[in-house]
PDB file of C-alpha atoms in Angstrom:
ATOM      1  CA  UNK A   1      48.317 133.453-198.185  1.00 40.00           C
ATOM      2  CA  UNK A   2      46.298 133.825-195.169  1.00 40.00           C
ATOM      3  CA  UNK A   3      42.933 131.393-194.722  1.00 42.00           C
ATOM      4  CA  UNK A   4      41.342 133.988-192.767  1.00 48.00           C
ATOM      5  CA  UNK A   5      42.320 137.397-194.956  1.00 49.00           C
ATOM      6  CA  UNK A   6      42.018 135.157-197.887  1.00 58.00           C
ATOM      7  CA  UNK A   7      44.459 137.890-199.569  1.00 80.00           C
ATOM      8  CA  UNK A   8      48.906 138.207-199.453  1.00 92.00           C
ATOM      9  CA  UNK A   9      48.457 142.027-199.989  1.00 96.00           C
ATOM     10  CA  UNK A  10      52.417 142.294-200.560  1.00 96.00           C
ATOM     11  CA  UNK A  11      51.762 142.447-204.420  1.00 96.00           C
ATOM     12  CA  UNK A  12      49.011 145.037-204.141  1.00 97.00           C
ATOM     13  CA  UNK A  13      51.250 146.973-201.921  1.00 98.00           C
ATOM     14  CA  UNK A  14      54.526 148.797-201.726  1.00 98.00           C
ATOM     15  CA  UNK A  15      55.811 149.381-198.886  1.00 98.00           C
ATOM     16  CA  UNK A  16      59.366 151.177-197.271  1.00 98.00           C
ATOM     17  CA  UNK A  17      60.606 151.692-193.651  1.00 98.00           C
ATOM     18  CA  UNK A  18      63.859 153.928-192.550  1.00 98.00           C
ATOM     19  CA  UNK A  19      64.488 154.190-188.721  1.00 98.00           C
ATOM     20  CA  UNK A  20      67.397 157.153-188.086  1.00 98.00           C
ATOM     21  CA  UNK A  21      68.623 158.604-184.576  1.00 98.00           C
ATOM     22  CA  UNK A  22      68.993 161.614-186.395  1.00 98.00           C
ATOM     23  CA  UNK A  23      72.226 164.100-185.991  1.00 98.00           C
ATOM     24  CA  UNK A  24      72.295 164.595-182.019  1.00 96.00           C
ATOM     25  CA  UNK A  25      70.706 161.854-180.225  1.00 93.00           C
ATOM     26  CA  UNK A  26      72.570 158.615-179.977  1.00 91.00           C
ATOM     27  CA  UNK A  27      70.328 155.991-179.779  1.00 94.00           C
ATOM     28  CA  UNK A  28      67.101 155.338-181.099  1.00 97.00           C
ATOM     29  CA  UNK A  29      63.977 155.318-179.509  1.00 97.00           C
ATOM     30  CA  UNK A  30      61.826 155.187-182.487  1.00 98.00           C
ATOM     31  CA  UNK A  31      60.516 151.324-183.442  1.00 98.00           C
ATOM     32  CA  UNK A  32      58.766 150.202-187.164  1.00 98.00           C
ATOM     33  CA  UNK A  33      57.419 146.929-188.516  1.00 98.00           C
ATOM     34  CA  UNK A  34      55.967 146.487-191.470  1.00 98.00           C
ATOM     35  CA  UNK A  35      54.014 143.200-192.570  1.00 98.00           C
ATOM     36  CA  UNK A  36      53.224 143.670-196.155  1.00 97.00           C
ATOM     37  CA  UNK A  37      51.013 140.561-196.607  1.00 96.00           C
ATOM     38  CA  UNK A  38      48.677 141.270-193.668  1.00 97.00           C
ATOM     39  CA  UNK A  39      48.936 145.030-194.707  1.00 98.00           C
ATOM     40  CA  UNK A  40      49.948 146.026-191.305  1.00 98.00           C
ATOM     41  CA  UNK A  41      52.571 148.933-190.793  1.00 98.00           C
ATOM     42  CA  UNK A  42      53.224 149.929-187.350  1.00 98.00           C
ATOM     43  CA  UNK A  43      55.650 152.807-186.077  1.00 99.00           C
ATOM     44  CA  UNK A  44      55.982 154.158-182.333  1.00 98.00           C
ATOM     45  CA  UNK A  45      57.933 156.950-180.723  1.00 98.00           C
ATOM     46  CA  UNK A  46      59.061 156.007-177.556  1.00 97.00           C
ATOM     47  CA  UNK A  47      60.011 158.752-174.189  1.00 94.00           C
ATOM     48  CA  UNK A  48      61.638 157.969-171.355  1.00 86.00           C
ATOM     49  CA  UNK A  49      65.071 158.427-169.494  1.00 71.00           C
ATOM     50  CA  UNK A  50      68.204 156.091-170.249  1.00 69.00           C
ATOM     51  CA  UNK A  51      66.954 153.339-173.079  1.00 78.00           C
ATOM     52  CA  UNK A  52      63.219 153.332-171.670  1.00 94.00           C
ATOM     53  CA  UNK A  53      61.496 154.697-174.766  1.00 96.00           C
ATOM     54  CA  UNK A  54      63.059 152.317-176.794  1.00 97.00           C
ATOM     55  CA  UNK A  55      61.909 149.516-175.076  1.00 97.00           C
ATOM     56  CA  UNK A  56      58.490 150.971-174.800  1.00 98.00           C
ATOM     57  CA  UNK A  57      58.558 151.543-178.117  1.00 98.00           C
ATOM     58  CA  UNK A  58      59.958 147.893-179.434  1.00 98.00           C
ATOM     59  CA  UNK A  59      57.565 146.199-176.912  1.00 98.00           C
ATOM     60  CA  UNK A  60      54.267 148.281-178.766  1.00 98.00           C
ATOM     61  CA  UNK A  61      55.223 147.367-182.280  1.00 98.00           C
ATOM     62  CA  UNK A  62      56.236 143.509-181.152  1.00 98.00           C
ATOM     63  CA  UNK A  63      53.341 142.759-179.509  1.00 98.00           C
ATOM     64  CA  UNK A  64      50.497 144.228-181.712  1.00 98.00           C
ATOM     65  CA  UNK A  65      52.456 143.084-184.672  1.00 98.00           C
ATOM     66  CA  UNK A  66      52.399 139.671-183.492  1.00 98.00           C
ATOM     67  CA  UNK A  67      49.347 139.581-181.699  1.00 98.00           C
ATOM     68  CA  UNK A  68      47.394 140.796-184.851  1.00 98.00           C
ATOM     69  CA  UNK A  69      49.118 138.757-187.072  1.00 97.00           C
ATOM     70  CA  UNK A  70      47.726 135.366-185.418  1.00 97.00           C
ATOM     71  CA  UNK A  71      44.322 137.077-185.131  1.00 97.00           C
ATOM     72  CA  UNK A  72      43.795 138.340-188.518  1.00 96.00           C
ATOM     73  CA  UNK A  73      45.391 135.077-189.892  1.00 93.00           C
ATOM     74  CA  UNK A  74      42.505 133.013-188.569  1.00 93.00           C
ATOM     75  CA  UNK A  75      39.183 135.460-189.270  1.00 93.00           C
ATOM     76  CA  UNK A  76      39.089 138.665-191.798  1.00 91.00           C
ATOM     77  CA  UNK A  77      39.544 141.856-190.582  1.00 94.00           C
ATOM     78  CA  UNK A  78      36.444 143.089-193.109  1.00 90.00           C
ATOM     79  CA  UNK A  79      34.318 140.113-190.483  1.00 89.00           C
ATOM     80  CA  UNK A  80      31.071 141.930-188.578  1.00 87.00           C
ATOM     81  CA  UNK A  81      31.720 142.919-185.164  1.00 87.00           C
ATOM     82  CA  UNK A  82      28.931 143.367-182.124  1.00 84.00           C
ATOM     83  CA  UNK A  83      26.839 146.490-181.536  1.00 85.00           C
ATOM     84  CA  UNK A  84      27.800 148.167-184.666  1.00 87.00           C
ATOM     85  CA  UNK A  85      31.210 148.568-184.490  1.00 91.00           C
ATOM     86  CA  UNK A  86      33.517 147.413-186.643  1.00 95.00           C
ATOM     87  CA  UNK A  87      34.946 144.332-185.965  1.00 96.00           C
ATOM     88  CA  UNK A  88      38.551 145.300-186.873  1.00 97.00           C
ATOM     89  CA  UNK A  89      37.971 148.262-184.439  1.00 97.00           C
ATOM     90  CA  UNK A  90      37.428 146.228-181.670  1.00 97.00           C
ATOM     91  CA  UNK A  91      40.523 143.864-182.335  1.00 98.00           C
ATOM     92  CA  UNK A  92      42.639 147.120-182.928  1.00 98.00           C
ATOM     93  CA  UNK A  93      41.399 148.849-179.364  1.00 98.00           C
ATOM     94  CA  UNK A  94      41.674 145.327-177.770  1.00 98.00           C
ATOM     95  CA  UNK A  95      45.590 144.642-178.865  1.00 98.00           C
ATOM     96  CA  UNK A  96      46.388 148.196-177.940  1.00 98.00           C
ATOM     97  CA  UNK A  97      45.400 148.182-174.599  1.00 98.00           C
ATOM     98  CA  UNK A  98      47.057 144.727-173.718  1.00 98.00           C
ATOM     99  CA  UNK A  99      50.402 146.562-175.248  1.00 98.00           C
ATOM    100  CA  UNK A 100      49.498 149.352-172.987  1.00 98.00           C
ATOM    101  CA  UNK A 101      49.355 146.989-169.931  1.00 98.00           C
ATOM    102  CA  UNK A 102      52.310 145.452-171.108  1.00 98.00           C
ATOM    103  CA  UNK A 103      54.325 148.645-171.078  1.00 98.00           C
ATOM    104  CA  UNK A 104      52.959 149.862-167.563  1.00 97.00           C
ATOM    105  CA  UNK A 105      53.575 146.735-165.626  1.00 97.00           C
ATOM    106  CA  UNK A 106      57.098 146.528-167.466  1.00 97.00           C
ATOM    107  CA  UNK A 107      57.690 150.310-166.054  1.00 95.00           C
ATOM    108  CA  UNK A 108      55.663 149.797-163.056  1.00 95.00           C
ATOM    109  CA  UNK A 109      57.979 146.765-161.917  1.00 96.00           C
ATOM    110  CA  UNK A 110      62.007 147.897-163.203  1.00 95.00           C
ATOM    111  CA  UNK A 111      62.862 151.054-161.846  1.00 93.00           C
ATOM    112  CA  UNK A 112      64.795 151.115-165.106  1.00 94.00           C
ATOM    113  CA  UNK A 113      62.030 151.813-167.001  1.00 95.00           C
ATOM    114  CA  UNK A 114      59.877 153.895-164.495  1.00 93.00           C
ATOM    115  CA  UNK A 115      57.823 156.786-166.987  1.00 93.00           C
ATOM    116  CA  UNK A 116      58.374 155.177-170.110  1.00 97.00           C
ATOM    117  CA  UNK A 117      55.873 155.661-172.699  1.00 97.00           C
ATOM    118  CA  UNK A 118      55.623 155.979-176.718  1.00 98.00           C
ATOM    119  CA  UNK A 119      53.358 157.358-179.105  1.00 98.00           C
ATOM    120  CA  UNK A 120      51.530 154.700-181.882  1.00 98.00           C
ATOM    121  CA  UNK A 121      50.589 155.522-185.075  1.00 98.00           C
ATOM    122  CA  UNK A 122      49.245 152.304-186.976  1.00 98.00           C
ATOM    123  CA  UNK A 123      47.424 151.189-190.611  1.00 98.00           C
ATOM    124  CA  UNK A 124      45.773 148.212-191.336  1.00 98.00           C
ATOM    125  CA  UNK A 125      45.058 147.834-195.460  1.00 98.00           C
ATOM    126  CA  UNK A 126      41.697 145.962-196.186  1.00 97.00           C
ATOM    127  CA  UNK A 127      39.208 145.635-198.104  1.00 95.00           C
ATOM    128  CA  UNK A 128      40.202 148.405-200.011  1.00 96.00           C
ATOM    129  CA  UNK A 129      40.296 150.685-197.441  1.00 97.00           C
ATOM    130  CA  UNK A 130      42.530 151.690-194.188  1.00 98.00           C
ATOM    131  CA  UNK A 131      41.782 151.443-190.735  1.00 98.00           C
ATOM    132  CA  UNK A 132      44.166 153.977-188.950  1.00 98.00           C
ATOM    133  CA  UNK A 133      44.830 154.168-185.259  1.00 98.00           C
ATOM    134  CA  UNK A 134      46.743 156.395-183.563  1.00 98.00           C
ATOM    135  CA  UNK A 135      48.217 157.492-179.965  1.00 98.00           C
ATOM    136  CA  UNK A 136      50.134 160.543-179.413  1.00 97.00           C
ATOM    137  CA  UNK A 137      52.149 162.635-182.234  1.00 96.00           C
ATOM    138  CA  UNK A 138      53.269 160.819-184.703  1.00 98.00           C
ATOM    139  CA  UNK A 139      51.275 160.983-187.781  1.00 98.00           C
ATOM    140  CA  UNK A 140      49.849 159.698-190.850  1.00 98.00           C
ATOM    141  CA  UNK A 141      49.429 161.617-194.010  1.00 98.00           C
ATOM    142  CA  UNK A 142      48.053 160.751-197.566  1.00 98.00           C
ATOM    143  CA  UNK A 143      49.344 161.728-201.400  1.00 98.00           C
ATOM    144  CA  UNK A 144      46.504 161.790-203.680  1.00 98.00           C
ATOM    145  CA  UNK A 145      47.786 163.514-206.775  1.00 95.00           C
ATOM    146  CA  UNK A 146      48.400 166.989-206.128  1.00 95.00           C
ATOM    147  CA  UNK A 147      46.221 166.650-202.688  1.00 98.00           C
ATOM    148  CA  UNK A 148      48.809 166.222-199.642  1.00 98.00           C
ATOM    149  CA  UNK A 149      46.554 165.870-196.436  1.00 98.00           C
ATOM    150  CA  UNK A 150      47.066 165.197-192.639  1.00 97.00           C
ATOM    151  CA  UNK A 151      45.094 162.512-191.784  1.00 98.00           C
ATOM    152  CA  UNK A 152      45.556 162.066-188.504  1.00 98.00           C
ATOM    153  CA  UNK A 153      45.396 164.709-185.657  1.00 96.00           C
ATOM    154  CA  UNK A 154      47.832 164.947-182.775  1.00 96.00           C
ATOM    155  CA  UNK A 155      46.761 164.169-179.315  1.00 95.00           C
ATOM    156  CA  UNK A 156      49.210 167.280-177.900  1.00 90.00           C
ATOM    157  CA  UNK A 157      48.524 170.325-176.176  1.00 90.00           C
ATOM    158  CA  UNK A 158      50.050 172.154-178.841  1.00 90.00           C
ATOM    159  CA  UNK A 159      47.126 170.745-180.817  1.00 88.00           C
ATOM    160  CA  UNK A 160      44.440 171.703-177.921  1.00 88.00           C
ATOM    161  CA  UNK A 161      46.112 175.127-177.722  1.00 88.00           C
ATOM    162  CA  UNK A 162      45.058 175.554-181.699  1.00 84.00           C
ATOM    163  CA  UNK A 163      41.875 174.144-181.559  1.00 88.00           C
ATOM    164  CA  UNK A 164      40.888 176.325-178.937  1.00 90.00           C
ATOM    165  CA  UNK A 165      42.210 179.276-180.885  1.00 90.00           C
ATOM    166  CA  UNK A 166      45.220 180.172-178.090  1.00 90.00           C
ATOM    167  CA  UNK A 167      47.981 179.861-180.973  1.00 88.00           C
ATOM    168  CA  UNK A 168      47.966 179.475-185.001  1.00 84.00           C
ATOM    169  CA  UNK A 169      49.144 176.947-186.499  1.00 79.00           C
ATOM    170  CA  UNK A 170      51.662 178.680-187.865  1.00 76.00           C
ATOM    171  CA  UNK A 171      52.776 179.915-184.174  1.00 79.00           C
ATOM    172  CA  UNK A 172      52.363 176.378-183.374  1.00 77.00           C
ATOM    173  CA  UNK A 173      55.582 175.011-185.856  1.00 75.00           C
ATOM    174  CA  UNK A 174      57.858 177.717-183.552  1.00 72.00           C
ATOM    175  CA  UNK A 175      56.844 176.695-180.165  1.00 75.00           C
ATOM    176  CA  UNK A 176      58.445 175.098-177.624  1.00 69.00           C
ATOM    177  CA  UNK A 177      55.673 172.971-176.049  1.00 68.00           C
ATOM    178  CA  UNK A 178      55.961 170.354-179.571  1.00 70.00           C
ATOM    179  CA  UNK A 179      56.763 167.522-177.584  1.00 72.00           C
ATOM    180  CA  UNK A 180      54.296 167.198-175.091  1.00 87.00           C
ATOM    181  CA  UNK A 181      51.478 164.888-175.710  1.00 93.00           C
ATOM    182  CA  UNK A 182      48.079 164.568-173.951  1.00 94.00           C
ATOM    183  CA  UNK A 183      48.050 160.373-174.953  1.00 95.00           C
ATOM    184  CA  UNK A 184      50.887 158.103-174.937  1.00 96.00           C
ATOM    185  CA  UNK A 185      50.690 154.199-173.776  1.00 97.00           C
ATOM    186  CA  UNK A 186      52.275 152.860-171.285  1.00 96.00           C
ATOM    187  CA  UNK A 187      51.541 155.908-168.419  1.00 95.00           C
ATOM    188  CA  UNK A 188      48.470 155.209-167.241  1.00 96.00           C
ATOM    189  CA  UNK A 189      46.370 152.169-166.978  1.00 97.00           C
ATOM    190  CA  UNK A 190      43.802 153.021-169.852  1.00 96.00           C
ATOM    191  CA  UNK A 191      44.414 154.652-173.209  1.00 96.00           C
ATOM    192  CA  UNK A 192      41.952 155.839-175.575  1.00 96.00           C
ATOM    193  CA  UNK A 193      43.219 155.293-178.872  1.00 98.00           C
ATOM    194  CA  UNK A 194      41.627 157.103-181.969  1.00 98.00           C
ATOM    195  CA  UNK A 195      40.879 154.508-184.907  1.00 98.00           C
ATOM    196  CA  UNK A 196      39.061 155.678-188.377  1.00 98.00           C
ATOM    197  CA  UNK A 197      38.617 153.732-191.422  1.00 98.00           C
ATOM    198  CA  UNK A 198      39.253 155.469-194.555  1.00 98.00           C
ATOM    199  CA  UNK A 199      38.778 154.415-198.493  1.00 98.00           C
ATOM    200  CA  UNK A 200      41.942 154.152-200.182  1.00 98.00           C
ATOM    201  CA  UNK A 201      42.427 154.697-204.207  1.00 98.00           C
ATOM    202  CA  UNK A 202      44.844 152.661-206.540  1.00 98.00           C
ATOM    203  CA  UNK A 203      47.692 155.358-206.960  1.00 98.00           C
ATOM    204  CA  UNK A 204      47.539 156.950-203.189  1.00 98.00           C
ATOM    205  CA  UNK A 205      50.522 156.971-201.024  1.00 98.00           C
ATOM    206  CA  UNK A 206      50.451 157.124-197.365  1.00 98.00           C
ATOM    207  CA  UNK A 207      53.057 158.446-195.076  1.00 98.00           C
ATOM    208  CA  UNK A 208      53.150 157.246-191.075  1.00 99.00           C
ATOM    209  CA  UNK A 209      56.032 159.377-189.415  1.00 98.00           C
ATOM    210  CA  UNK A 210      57.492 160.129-186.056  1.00 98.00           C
ATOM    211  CA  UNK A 211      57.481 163.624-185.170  1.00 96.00           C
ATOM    212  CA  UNK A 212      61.511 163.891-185.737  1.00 97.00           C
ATOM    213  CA  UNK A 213      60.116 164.761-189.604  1.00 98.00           C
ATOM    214  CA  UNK A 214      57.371 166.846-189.490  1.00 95.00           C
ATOM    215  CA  UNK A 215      58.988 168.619-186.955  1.00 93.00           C
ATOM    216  CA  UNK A 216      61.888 168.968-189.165  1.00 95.00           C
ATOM    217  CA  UNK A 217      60.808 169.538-192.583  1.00 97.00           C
ATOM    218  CA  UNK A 218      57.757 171.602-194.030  1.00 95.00           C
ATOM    219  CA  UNK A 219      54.561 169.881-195.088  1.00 96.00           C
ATOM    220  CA  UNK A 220      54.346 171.261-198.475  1.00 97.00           C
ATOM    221  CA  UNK A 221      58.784 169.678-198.852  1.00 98.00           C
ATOM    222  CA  UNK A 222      57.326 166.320-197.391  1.00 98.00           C
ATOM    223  CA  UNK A 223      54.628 166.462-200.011  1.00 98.00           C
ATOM    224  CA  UNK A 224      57.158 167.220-203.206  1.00 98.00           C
ATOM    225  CA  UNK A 225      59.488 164.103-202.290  1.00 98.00           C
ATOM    226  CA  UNK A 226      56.395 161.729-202.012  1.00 98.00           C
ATOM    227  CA  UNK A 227      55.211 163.177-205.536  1.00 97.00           C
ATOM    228  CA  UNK A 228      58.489 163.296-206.856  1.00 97.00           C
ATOM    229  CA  UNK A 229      60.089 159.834-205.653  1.00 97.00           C
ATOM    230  CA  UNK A 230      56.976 157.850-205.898  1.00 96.00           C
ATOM    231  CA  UNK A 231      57.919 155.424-208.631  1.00 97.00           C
ATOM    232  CA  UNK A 232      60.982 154.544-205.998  1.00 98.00           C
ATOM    233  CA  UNK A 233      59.434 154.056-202.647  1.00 98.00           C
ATOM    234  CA  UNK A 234      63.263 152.933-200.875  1.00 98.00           C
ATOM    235  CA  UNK A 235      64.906 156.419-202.237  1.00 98.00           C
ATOM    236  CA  UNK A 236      61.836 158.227-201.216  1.00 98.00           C
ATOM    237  CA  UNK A 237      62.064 156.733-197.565  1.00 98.00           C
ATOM    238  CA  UNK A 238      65.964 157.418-197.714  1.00 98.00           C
ATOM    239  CA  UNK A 239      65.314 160.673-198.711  1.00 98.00           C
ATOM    240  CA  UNK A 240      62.814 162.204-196.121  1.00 98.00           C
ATOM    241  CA  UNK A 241      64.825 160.705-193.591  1.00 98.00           C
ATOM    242  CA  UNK A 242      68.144 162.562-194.454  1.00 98.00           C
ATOM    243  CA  UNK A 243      66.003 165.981-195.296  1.00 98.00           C
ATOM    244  CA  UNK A 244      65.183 165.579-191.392  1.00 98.00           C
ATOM    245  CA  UNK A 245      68.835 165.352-190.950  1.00 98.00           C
ATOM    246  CA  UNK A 246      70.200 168.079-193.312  1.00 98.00           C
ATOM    247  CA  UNK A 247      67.714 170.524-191.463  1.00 98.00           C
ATOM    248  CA  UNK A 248      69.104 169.627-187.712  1.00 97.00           C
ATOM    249  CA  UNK A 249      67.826 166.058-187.177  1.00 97.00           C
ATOM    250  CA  UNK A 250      67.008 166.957-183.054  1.00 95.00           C
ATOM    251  CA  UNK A 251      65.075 163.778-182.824  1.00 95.00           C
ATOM    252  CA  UNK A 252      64.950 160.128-183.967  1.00 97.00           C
ATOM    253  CA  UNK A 253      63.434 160.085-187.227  1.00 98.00           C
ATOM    254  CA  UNK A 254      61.215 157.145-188.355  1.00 98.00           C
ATOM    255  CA  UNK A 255      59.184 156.891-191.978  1.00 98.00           C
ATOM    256  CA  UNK A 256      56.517 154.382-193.184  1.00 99.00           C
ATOM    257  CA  UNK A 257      55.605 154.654-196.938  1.00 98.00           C
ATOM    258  CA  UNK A 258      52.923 152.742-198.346  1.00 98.00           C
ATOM    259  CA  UNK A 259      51.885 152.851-202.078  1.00 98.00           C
ATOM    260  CA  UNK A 260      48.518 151.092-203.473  1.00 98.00           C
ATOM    261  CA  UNK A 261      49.516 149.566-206.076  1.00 98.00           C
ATOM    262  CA  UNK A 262      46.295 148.394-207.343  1.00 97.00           C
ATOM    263  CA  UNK A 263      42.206 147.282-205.567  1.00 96.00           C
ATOM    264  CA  UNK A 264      42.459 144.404-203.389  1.00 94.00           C
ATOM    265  CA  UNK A 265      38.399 144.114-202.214  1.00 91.00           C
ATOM    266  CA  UNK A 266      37.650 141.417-199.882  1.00 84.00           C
ATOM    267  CA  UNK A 267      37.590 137.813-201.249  1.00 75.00           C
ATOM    268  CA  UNK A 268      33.758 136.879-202.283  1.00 64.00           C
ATOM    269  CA  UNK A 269      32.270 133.374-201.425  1.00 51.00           C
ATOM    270  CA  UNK A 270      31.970 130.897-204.728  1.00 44.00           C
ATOM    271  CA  UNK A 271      27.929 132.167-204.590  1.00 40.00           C
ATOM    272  CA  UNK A 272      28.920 135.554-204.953  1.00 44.00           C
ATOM    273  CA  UNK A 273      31.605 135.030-207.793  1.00 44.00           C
ATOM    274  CA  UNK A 274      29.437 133.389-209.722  1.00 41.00           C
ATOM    275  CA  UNK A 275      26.341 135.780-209.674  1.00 41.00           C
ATOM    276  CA  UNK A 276      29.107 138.371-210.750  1.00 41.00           C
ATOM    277  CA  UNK A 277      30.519 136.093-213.591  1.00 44.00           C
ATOM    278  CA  UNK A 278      27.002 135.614-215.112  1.00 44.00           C
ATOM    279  CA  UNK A 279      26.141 139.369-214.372  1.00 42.00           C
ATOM    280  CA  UNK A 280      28.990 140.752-216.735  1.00 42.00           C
TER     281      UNK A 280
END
């Protein structure tokens, strides 16, 4: 148990991770870590020549797994922050942007790794909600019941192109411009990355993904095998990652499923347990 999130969340949540370099590529450039009793699942998508992305990719996941690990170990993540933002937010920006150094100075300094990059897409489980943040592509999406929703939205021109009303989405899923994203870390020196908080329900099941699925399989398939598998979170995992494949797998394909199991609200002081106890 943590002293400072005064809550192991690995029994109030299930979690699964696959990692695939799909049916052409032959090595991976997709990285995920999962840390089920800090409730932190991380997955990035890394680009670059040779084995670049990967190690932009590894190095993002490493560092802000460890780095907010030892932070959220010592104070809550539900603690008050300065000037009205959320505390958590301003660990979460904080971490990403020393990654993002991290990553530049690493391609700045081996011509090896010159114009590496990678995509984040991150959750953070407390308090009984999520606090998402995201760079780039890759994507989260939630199962509530019959409701299958995007929650994130891409940072791609593909995605500026619909929003300005150039393309339809459904001309978007046939284009050829899928792959190139307006935010990525590790290209320039500072990233703006996009971090929500969002209430989560006991039941819901949350999907982070590179874009070697979505691009791959149809929303409304994605959303069948969550509904479908969701009492087996390891098959389900298994299971998007080889529909990716059986439809072409062009890309690394990386999956992140997290079910709630059950409410896990933020520890009270002894005060405030006992004004509920006598309140019942």
């Amino acid at each position: 148990m943590h002293e400072g999130s005064g809550v192991d969340l690995s029994s109030y949540l299930e979690i699964a991770a696959r990692s695939d370099p799909g049916m052409v590529r032959s090595n991976n450039e997709d990285s995920v870590k999962t840390h089920p009793a800090l409730g932190l699942v991380v997955l990035a998508d890394g680009m670059g020549g040779y084995n670049a992305g990967e190690v932009a990719s590894g190095m993002a996941t490493t560092l802000l797994a460890t780095e907010l690990d030892r932070i959220f170990t010592a104070r809550s993540p539900g603690s008050e922050g300065a000037e009205g933002v959320p505390w958590v937010h301003q660990v979460l920006a904080g971490e990403i942007a020393r990654a993002n150094n991290a990553i530049l100075h690493a391609a700045q300094s081996q011509p090896q790794y010159s114009g590496m990059g990678t995509t984040l897409v991150m959750a953070l489980f407390h308090d009984n909600k999520m606090t998402v943040a995201h760079i780039g592509d890759s994507r989260l999406y939630r199962c509530r019941g019959e409701d299958f929703d995007q929650v994130t939205r891409d940072h791609s021109l593909l995605q500026e192109q619909i929003d300005s009303g150039m393309i339809t989405a459904e001309e978007a899923r046939h284009s050829q411009n899928k792959n190139l994203v307006t935010r990525a870390l590790g290209i320039d020196p500072s990233v703006e990355p996009e971090i929500h908080d969002y209430d989560v329900q006991p039941g819901d099941i949350y999907l982070l993904c590179s874009d070697g699925l979505n691009d791959m399989v149809e929303d409304e398939e994605i959303a069948m095998t969550l509904q479908m598998l969701s009492a087996n979170l390891e098959l389900c995992a298994t299971q998007l990652v080889q529909m990716a494949n059986d439809n072409g797998g062009r890309d690394n394909v990386s999956v992140i499923v997290v079910k709630i199991k059950q409410a896990f609200p933020a520890p009270r002081g002894w005060l405030n347990r006992l004004m509920a106890w006598f309140c019942k």
